Tab-separated table of C-alpha atoms in Angstrom:
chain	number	residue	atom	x	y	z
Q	1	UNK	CA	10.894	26.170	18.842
Q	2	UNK	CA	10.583	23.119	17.660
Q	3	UNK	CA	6.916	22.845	17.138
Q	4	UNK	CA	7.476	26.238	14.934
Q	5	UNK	CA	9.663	24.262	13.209
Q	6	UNK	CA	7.677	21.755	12.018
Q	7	UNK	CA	5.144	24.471	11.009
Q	8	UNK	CA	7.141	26.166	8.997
Q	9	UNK	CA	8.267	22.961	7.038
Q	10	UNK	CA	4.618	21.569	6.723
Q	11	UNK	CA	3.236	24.782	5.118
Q	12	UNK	CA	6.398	23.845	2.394
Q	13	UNK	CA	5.282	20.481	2.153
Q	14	UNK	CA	4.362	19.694	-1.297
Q	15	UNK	CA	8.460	20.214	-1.637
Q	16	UNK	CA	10.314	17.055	-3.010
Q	17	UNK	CA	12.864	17.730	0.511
Q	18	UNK	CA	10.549	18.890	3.185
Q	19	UNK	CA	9.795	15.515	4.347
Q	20	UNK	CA	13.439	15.293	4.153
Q	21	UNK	CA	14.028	17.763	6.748
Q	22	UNK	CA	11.555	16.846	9.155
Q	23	UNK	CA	13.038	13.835	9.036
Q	24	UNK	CA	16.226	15.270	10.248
Q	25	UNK	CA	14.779	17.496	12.410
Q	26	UNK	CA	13.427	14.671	14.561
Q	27	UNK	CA	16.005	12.162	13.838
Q	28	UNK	CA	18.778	14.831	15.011
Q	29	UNK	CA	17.350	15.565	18.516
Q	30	UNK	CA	16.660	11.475	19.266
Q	31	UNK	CA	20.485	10.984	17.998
Q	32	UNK	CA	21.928	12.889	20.985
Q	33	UNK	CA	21.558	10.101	23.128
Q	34	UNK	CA	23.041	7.438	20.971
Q	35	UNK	CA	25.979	9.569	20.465
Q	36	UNK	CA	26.599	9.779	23.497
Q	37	UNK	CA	26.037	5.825	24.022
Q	38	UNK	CA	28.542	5.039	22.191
Q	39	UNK	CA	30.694	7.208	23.615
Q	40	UNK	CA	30.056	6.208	27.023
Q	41	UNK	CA	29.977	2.684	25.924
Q	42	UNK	CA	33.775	3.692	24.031
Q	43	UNK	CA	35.000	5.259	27.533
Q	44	UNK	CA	33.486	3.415	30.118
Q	45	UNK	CA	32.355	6.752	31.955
Q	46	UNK	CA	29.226	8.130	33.517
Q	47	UNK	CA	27.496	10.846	31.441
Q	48	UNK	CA	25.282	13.302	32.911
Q	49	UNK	CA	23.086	15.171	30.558
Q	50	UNK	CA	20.732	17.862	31.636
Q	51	UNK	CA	17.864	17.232	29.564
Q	52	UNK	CA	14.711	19.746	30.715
Q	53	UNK	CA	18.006	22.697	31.575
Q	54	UNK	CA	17.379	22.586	35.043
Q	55	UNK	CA	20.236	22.098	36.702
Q	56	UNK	CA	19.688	18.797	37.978
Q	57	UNK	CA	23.169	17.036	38.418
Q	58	UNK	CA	21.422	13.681	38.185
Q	59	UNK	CA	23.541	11.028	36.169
Q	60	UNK	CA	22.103	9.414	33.177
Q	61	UNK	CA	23.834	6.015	32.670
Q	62	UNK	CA	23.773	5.676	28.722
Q	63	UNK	CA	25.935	2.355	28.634
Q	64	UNK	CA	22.412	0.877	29.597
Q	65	UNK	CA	20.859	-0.901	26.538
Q	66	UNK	CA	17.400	-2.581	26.026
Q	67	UNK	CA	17.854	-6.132	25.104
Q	68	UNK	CA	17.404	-7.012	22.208
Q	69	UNK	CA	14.026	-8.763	21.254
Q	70	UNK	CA	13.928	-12.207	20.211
Q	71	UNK	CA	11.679	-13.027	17.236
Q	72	UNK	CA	8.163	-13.985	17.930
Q	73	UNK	CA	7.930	-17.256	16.934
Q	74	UNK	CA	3.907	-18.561	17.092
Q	75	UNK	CA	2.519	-22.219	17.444
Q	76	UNK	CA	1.797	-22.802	14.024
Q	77	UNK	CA	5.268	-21.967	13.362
Q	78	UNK	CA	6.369	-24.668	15.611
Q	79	UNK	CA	4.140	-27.086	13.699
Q	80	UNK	CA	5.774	-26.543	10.461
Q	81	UNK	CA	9.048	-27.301	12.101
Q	82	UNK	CA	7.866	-30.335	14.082
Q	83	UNK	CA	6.024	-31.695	10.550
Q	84	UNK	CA	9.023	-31.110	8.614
Q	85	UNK	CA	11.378	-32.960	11.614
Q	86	UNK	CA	8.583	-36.334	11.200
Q	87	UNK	CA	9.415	-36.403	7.335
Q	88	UNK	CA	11.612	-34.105	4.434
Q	89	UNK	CA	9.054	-32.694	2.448
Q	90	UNK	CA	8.147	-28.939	0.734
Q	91	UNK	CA	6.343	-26.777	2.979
Q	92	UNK	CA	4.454	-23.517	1.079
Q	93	UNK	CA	3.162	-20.873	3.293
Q	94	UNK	CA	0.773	-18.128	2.383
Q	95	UNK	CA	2.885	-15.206	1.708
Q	96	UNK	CA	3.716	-13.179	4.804
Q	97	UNK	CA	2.690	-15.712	7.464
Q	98	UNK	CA	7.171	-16.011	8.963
Q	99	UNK	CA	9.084	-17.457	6.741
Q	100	UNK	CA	12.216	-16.084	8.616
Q	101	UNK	CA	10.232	-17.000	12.044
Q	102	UNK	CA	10.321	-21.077	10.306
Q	103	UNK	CA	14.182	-20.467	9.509
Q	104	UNK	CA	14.820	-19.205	13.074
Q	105	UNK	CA	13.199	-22.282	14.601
Q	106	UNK	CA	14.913	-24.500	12.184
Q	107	UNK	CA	18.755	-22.711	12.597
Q	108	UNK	CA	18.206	-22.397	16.429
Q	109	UNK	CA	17.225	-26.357	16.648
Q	110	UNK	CA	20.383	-27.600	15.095
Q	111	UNK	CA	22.666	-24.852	16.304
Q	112	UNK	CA	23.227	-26.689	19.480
Q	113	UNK	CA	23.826	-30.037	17.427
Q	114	UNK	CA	27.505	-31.455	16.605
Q	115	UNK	CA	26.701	-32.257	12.896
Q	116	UNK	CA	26.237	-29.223	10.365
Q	117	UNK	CA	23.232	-28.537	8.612
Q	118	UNK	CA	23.403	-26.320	5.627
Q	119	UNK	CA	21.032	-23.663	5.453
Q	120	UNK	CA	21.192	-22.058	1.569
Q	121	UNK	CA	19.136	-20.199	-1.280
Q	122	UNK	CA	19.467	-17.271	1.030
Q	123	UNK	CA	19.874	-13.358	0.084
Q	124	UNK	CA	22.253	-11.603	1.714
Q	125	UNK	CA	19.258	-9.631	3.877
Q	126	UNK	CA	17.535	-12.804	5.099
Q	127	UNK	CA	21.135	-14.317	6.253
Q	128	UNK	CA	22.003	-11.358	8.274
Q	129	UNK	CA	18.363	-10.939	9.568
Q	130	UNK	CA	18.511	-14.779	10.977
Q	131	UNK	CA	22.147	-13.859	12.048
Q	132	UNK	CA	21.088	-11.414	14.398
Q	133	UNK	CA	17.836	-12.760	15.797
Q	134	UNK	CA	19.598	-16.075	16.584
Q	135	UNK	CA	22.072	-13.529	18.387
Q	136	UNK	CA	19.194	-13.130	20.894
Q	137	UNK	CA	19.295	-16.842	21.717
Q	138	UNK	CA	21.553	-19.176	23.774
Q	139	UNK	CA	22.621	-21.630	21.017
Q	140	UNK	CA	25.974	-23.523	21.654
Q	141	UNK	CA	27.406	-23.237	18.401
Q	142	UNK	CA	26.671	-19.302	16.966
Q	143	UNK	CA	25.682	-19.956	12.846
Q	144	UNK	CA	28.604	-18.769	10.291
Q	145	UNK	CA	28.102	-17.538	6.417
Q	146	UNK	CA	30.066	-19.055	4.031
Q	147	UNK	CA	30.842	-17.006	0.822
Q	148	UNK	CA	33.280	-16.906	-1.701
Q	149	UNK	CA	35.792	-14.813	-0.078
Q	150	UNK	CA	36.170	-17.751	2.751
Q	151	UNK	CA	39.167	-19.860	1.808
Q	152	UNK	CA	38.521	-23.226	0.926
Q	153	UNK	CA	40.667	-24.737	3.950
Q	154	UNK	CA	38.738	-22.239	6.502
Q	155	UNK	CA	35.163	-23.501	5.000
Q	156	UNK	CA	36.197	-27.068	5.926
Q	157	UNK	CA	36.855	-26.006	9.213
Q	158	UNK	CA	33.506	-24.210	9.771
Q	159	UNK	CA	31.628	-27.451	7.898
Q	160	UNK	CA	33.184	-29.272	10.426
Q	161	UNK	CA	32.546	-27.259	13.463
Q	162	UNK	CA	28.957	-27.925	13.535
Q	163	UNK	CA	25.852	-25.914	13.995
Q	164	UNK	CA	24.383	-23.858	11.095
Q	165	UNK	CA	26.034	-22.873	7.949
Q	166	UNK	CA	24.667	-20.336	5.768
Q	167	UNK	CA	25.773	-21.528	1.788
Q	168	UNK	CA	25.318	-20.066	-1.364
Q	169	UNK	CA	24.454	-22.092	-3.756
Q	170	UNK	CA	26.832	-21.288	-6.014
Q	171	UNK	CA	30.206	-22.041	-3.318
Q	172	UNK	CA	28.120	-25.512	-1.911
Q	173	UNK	CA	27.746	-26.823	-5.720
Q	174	UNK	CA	31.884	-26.017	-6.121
Q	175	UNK	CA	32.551	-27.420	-2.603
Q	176	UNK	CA	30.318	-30.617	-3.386
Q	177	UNK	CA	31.943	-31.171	-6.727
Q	178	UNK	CA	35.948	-30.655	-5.010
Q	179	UNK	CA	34.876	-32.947	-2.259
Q	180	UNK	CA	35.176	-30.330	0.305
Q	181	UNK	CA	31.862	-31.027	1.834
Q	182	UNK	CA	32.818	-33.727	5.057
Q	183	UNK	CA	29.522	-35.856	4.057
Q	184	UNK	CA	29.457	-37.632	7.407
Q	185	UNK	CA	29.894	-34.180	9.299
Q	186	UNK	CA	26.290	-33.235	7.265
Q	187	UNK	CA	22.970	-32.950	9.222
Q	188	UNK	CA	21.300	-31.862	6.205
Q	189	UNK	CA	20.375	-29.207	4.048
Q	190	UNK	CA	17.652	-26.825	4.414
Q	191	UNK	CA	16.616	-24.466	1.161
Q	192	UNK	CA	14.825	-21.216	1.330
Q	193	UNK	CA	12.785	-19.864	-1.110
Q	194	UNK	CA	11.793	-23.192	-2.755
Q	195	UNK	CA	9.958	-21.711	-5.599
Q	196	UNK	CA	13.723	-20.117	-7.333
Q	197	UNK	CA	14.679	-23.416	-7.797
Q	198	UNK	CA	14.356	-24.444	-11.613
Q	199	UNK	CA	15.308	-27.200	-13.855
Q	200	UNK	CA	18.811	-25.743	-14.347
Q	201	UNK	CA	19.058	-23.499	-12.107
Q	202	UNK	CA	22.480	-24.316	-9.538
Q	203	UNK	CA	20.382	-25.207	-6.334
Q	204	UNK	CA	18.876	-28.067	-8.091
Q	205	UNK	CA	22.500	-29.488	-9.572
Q	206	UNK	CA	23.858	-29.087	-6.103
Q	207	UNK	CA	20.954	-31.226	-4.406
Q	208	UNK	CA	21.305	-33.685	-6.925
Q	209	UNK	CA	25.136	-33.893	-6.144
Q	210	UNK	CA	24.467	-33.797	-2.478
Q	211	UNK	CA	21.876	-36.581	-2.956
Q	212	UNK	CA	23.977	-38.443	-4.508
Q	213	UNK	CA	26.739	-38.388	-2.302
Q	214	UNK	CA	24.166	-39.503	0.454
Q	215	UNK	CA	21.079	-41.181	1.222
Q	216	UNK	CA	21.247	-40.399	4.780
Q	217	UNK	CA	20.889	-36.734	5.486
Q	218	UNK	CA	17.795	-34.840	4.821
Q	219	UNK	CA	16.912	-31.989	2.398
Q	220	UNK	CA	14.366	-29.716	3.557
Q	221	UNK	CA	12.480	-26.886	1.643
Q	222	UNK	CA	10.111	-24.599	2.383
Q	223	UNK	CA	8.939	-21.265	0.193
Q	224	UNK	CA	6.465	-18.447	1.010
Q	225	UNK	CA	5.701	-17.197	-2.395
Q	226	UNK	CA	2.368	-20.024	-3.514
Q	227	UNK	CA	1.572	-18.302	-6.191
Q	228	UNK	CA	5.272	-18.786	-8.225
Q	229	UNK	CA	3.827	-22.549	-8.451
Q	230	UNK	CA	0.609	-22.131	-10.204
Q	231	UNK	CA	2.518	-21.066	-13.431
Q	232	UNK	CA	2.501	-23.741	-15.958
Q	233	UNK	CA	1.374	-27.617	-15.943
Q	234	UNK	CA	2.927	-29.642	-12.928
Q	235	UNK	CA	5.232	-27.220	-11.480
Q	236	UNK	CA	4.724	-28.564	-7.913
Q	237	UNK	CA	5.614	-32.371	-8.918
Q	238	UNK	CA	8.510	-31.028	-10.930
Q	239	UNK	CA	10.301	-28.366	-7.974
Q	240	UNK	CA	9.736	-31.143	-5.437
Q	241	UNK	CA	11.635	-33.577	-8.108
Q	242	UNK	CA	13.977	-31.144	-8.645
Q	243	UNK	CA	14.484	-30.810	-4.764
Q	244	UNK	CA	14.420	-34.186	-4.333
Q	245	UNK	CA	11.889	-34.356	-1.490
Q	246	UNK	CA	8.187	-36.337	-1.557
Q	247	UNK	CA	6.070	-35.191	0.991
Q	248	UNK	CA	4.057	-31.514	0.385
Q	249	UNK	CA	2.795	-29.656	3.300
Q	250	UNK	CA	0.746	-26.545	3.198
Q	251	UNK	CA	-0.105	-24.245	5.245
Q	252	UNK	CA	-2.464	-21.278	4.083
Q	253	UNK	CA	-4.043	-18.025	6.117
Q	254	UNK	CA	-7.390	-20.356	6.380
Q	255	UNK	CA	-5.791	-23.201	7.831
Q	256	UNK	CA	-7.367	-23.836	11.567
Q	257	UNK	CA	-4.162	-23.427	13.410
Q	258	UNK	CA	-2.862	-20.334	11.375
Q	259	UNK	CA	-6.534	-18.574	11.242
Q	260	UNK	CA	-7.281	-18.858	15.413
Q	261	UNK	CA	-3.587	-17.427	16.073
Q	262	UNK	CA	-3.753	-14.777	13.405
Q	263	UNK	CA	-7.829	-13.654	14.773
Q	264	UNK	CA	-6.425	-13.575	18.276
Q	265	UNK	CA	-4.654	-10.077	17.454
Q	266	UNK	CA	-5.965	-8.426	14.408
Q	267	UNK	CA	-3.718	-6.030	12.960
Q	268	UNK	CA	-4.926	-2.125	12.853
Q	269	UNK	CA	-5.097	-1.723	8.851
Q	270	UNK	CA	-5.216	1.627	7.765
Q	271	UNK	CA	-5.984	1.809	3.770
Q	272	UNK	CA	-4.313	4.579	1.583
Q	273	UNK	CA	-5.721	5.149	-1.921
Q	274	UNK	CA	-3.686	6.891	-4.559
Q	275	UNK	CA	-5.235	8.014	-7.751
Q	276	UNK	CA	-3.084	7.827	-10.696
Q	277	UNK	CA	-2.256	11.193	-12.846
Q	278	UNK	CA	-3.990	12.046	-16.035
Q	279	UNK	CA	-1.208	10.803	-18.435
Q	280	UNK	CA	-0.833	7.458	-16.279
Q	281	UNK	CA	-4.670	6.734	-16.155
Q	282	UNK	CA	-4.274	7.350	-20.392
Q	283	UNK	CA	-1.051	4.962	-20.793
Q	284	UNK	CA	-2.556	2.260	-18.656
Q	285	UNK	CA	-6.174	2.430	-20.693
Q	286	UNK	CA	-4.160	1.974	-24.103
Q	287	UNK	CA	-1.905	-0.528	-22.778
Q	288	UNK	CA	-5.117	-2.730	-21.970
Q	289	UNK	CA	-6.479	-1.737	-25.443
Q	290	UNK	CA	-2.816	-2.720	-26.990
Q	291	UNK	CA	-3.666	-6.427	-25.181
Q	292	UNK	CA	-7.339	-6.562	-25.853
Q	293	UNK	CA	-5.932	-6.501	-29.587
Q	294	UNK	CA	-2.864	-8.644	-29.364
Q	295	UNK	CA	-6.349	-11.176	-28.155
Q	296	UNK	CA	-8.295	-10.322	-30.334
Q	297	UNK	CA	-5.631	-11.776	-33.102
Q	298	UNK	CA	-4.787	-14.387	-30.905
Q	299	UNK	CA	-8.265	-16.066	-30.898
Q	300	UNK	CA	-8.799	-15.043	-34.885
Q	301	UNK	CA	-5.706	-17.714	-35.383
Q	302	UNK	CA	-6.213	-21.121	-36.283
Q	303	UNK	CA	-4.891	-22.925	-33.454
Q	304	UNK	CA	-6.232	-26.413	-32.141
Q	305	UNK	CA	-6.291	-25.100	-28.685
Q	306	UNK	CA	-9.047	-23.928	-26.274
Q	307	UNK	CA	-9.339	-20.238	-27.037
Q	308	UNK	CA	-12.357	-19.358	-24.134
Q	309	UNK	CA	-9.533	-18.494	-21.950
Q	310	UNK	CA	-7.936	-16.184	-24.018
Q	311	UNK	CA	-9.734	-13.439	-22.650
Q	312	UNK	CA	-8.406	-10.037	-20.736
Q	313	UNK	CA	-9.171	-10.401	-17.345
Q	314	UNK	CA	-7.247	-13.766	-17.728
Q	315	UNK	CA	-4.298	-12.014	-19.526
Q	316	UNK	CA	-4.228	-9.569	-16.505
Q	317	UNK	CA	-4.220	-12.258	-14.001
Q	318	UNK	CA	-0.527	-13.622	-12.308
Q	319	UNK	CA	-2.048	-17.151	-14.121
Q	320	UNK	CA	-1.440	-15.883	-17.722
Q	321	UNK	CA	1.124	-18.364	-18.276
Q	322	UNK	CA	-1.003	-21.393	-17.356
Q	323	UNK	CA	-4.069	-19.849	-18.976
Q	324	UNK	CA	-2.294	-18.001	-22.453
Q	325	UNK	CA	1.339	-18.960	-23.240
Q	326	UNK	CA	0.980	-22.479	-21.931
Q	327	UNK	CA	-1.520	-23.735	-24.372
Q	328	UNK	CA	0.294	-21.930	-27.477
Q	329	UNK	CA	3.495	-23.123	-26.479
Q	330	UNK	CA	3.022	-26.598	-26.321
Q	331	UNK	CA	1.474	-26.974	-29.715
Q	332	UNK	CA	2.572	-25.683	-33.273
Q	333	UNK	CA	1.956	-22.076	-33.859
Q	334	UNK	CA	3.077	-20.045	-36.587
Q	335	UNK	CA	5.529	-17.095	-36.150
Q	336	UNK	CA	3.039	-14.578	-35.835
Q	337	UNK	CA	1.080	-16.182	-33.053
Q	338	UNK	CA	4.668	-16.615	-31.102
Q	339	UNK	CA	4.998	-12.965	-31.340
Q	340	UNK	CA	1.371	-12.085	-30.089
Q	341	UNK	CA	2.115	-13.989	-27.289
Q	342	UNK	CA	5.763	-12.466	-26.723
Q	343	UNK	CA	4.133	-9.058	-26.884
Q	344	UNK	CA	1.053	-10.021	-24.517
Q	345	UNK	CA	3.888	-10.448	-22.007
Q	346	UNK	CA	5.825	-7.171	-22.698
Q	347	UNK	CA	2.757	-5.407	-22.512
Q	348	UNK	CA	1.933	-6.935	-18.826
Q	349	UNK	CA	5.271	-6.081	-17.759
Q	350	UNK	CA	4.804	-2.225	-18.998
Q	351	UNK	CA	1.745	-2.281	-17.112
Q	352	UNK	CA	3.608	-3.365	-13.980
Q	353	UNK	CA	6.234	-1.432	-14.354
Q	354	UNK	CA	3.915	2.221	-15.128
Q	355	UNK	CA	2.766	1.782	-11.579
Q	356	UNK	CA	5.927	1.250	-9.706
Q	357	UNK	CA	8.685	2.700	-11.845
Q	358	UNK	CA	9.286	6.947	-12.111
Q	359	UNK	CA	8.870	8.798	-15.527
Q	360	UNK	CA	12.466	8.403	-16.672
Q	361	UNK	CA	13.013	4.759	-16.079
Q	362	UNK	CA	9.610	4.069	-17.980
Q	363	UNK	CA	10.170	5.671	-20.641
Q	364	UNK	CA	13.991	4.816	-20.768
Q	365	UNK	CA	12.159	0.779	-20.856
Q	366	UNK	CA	9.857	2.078	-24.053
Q	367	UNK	CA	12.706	3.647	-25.808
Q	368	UNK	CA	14.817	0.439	-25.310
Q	369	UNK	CA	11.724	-1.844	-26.230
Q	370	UNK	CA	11.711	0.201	-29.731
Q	371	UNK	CA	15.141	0.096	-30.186
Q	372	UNK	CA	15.427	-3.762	-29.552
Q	373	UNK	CA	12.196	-4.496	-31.313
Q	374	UNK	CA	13.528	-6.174	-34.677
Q	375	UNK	CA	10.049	-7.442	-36.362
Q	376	UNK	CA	10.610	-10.899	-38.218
Q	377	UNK	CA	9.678	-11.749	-41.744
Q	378	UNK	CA	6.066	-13.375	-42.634
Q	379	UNK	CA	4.707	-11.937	-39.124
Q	380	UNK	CA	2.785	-9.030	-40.165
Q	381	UNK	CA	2.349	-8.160	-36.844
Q	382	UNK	CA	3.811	-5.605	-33.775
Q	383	UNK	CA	2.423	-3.592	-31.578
Q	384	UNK	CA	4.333	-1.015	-31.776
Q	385	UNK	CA	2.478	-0.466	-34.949
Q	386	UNK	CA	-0.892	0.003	-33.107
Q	387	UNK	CA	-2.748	3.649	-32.676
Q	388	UNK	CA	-2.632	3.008	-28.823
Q	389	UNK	CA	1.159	1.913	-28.818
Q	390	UNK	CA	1.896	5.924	-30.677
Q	391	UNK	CA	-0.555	7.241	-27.818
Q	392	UNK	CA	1.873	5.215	-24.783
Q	393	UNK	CA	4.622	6.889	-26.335
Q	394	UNK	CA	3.618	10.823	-26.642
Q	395	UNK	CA	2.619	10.507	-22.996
Q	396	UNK	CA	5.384	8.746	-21.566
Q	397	UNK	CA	7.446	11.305	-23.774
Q	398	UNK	CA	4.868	14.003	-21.936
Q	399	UNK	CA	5.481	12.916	-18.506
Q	400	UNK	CA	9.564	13.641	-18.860
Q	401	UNK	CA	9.837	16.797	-20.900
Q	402	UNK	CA	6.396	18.214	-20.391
Q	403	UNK	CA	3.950	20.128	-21.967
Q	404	UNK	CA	6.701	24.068	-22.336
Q	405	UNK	CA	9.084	21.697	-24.363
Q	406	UNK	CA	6.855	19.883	-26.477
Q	407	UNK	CA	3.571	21.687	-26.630
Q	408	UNK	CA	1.967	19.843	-29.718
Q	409	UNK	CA	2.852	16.267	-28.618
Q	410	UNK	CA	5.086	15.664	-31.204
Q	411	UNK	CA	6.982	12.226	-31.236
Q	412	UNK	CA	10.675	12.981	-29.944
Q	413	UNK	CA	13.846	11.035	-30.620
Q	414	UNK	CA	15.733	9.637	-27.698
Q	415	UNK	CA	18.556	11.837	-27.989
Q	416	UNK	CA	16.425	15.100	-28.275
Q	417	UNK	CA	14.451	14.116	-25.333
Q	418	UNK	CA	17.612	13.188	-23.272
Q	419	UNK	CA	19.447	16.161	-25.076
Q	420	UNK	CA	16.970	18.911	-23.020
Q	421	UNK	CA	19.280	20.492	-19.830
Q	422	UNK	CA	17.406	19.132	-16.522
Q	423	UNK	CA	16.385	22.392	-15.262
Q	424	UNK	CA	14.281	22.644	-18.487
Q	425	UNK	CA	12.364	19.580	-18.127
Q	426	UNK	CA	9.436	19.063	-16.304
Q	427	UNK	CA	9.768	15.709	-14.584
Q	428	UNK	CA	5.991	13.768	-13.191
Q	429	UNK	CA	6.277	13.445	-9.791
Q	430	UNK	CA	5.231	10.039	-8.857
Q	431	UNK	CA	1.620	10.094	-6.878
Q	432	UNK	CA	2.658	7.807	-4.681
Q	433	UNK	CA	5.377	10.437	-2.807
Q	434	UNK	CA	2.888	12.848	-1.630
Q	435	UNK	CA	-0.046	10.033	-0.162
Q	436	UNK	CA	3.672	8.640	1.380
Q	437	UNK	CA	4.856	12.134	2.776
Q	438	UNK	CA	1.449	12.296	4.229
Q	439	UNK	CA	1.770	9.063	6.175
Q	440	UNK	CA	5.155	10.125	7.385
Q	441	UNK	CA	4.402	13.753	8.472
Q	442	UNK	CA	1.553	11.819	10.404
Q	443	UNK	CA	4.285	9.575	11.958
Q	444	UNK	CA	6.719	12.172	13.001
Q	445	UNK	CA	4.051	14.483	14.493
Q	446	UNK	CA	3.591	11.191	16.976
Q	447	UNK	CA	7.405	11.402	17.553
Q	448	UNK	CA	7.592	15.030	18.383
Q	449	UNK	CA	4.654	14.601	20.432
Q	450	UNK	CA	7.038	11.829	22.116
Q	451	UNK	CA	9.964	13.923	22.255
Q	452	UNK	CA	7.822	17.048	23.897
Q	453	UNK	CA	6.061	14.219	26.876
């Protein structure tokens, strides 16, 4: 019955919900059994289910949980930890090689400790994720959050209690500043996501308050993103100023001790490709034009700068700021060179945006673009004014109402666009759902398959 099922839904596939209810379908019969976990867990009773309907009066205890993995936590991981323990310093790791594994070796070495160290710069997801892998570990002193909705009196209790603290930044700066913070109690301070901390940003005023409070403890940092510190001149000398650390460590995918751990078990890579629709493939080729021109004017400026860089691939590339706006910001431009630049950057963020945002919210970002665009005097220039920029907006326009509602591709207003009732409209799917549903429908048929053994 089942199976039949499961037929039945993936003949109606290419429906928005289908994967929906498959998802259900399978997620419904696997629930059973943790409903009735819990309940046995609740009651303290012996459940007997009957499974295969034949009678058997075997009991099933369901109060009988797996344990709970504990995070795998590799050598090289262990070598970041023991560098950083020889000497404070800024550790960058190629993106996706543990972060959270580093913070779990760093929060489960001083959990057992009788000073506090301050663990902050967190989100909310990567301080519940450590919470709850440390869980899986016998540390003496279990790590506590700190938030604003702690009272001040409790927080000094939990600074003083040892172990790890997990800090915003915003509550350590106020605690720092009140005096709340037992210095002496302090261990340290250990900052995530290294590459968010900015000139003026409230991470670096609380490390310079800390810092200046004491000499003694250490300040740790250690980031994942490398990239982030490419953009502009110096950034590297200035967040490790700003962090108040002097030693850099890094740790890339080619490194010797990452490379011969990560070769041991290559990963199974499957590749999906997903071809973009007509209209996108169209917005995305004027787009580029739209830049190729904004360039084009740049380099036709007089400017005493280098303008062999100035070129599209470079535009394109994540080091656009080091490569464009850096070298016209740091000299005297005139107002229409400023807003060349400005619009070389709008136009890279449309370009991000057509690819990972639906039809509504991108156009909803070129309406509000228009309506915010205020062009200033003696600049002769916008690109809204451009043949490609009209082109960006009949198609975007296209993808929302469609072709019933506005057959000639005539230029809309917001409000008459918004104005249409939904069931008139003709909304672009996004691509990416159906390559997505695809993947799914192949993962659930190796659940059923599970659920039928």
């Amino acid at each position: 019955y089942l199976m039949s099922v499961v037929d039945y839904l993936v003949y109606f596939f290419k429906h928005e919900s289908a994967y929906v209810l498959l998802r259900s379908l399978v997620c419904s019969h696997m629930c059973i059994r943790d409903r009735y976990d819990g309940f046995a867990t609740e009651m303290g009773e012996v459940i007997v289910i009957d499974d295969d309907n034949d009678h058997d009066p075997t009991p099933v205890l369901l109060d009988e949980e797996e344990e709970d993995q504990p995070m795998r936590v590799l050598e090289f991981h262990k070598l970041i930890v023991q560098e950083q323990l020889e000497h404070d310093g800024l550790t960058i790791l190629g993106l996706g090689l543990g972060l959270d594994a580093v913070l779990h070796e760093f929060v489960t070495l001083f959990s057992g400790n009788e000073a506090t160290t301050i663990v902050t710069n967190l989100s909310d997801d990567m301080e519940r994720d450590a919470i709850d892998a440390i869980a899986t570990e016998q540390v003496q002193v279990a790590p506590r959050i700190i938030n604003a909705e702690i009272s001040p009196a409790r927080r000094l209790e939990i600074y003083t209690a040892g172990g790890s603290v997990f800090v915003t930044p915003r509550v350590l700066l106020l605690d720092l500043l009140r005096k709340h913070v037992p210095i002496p109690r302090i261990r340290g301070i250990i900052v995530a996501d290294a590459h968010k901390v900015g000139e003026n940003s409230v991470m670096a005023f609380a490390l310079r308050v800390f810092r200046e409070q004491t000499r003694q403890a250490f300040i740790k940092a250690i980031s994942d993103v490398p990239y982030a510190f490419s953009r502009g001149f110096g950034t590297v000398n200035k967040v490790m100023k700003w962090l108040h650390v002097q030693k850099l460590y890094l740790w890339p995918r080619f490194r010797s001790e990452v490379a011969e751990e990560l070769e041991a078990i290559p990963p199974e890579v499957i590749e999906l490709y997903q071809d973009l629709t007509a209209p996108m493939e169209q917005i995305q080729s004027s787009l580029v034009e739209c830049m190729s021109l904004c360039l084009s004017e740049l380099r036709k400026a007089n400017m005493k700068v280098d303008v062999a860089g100035f070129s599209l691939e470079n535009a394109l590339s994540h080091n656009f700021d080091h490569l464009v706006r850096g070298p016209v910001e740091n000299v005297k431009v005139t107002a229409r060179v400023r807003q060349i630049v400005q619009d070389l950057g709008t136009l890279r963020k449309l370009l991000g945006q057509l690819l990972q945002s639906d039809c509504v919210t991108f156009y909803k970002m070129l309406v509000n673009i228009r309506a915010a665009h205020r062009p200033s005097a003696g600049t002769g220039w916008s690109w809204l004014v451009l043949d490609p920029a009209r082109i960006v907006f009949k198609l975007a326009q296209l993808r929302v109402v469609g072709t019933k509602l506005c057959p000639a591709l005539k230029l809309l207003s917001c409000e008459q666009v918004f104005g249409f009732k939904t069931g008139s409209m003709s909304l672009e799917q996004a691509p990416k759902w159906a390559l997505l549903s695809q993947a799914m429908l192949g993962q659930c048929w190796l659940l059923i398959e599970r659920l039928m053994d």
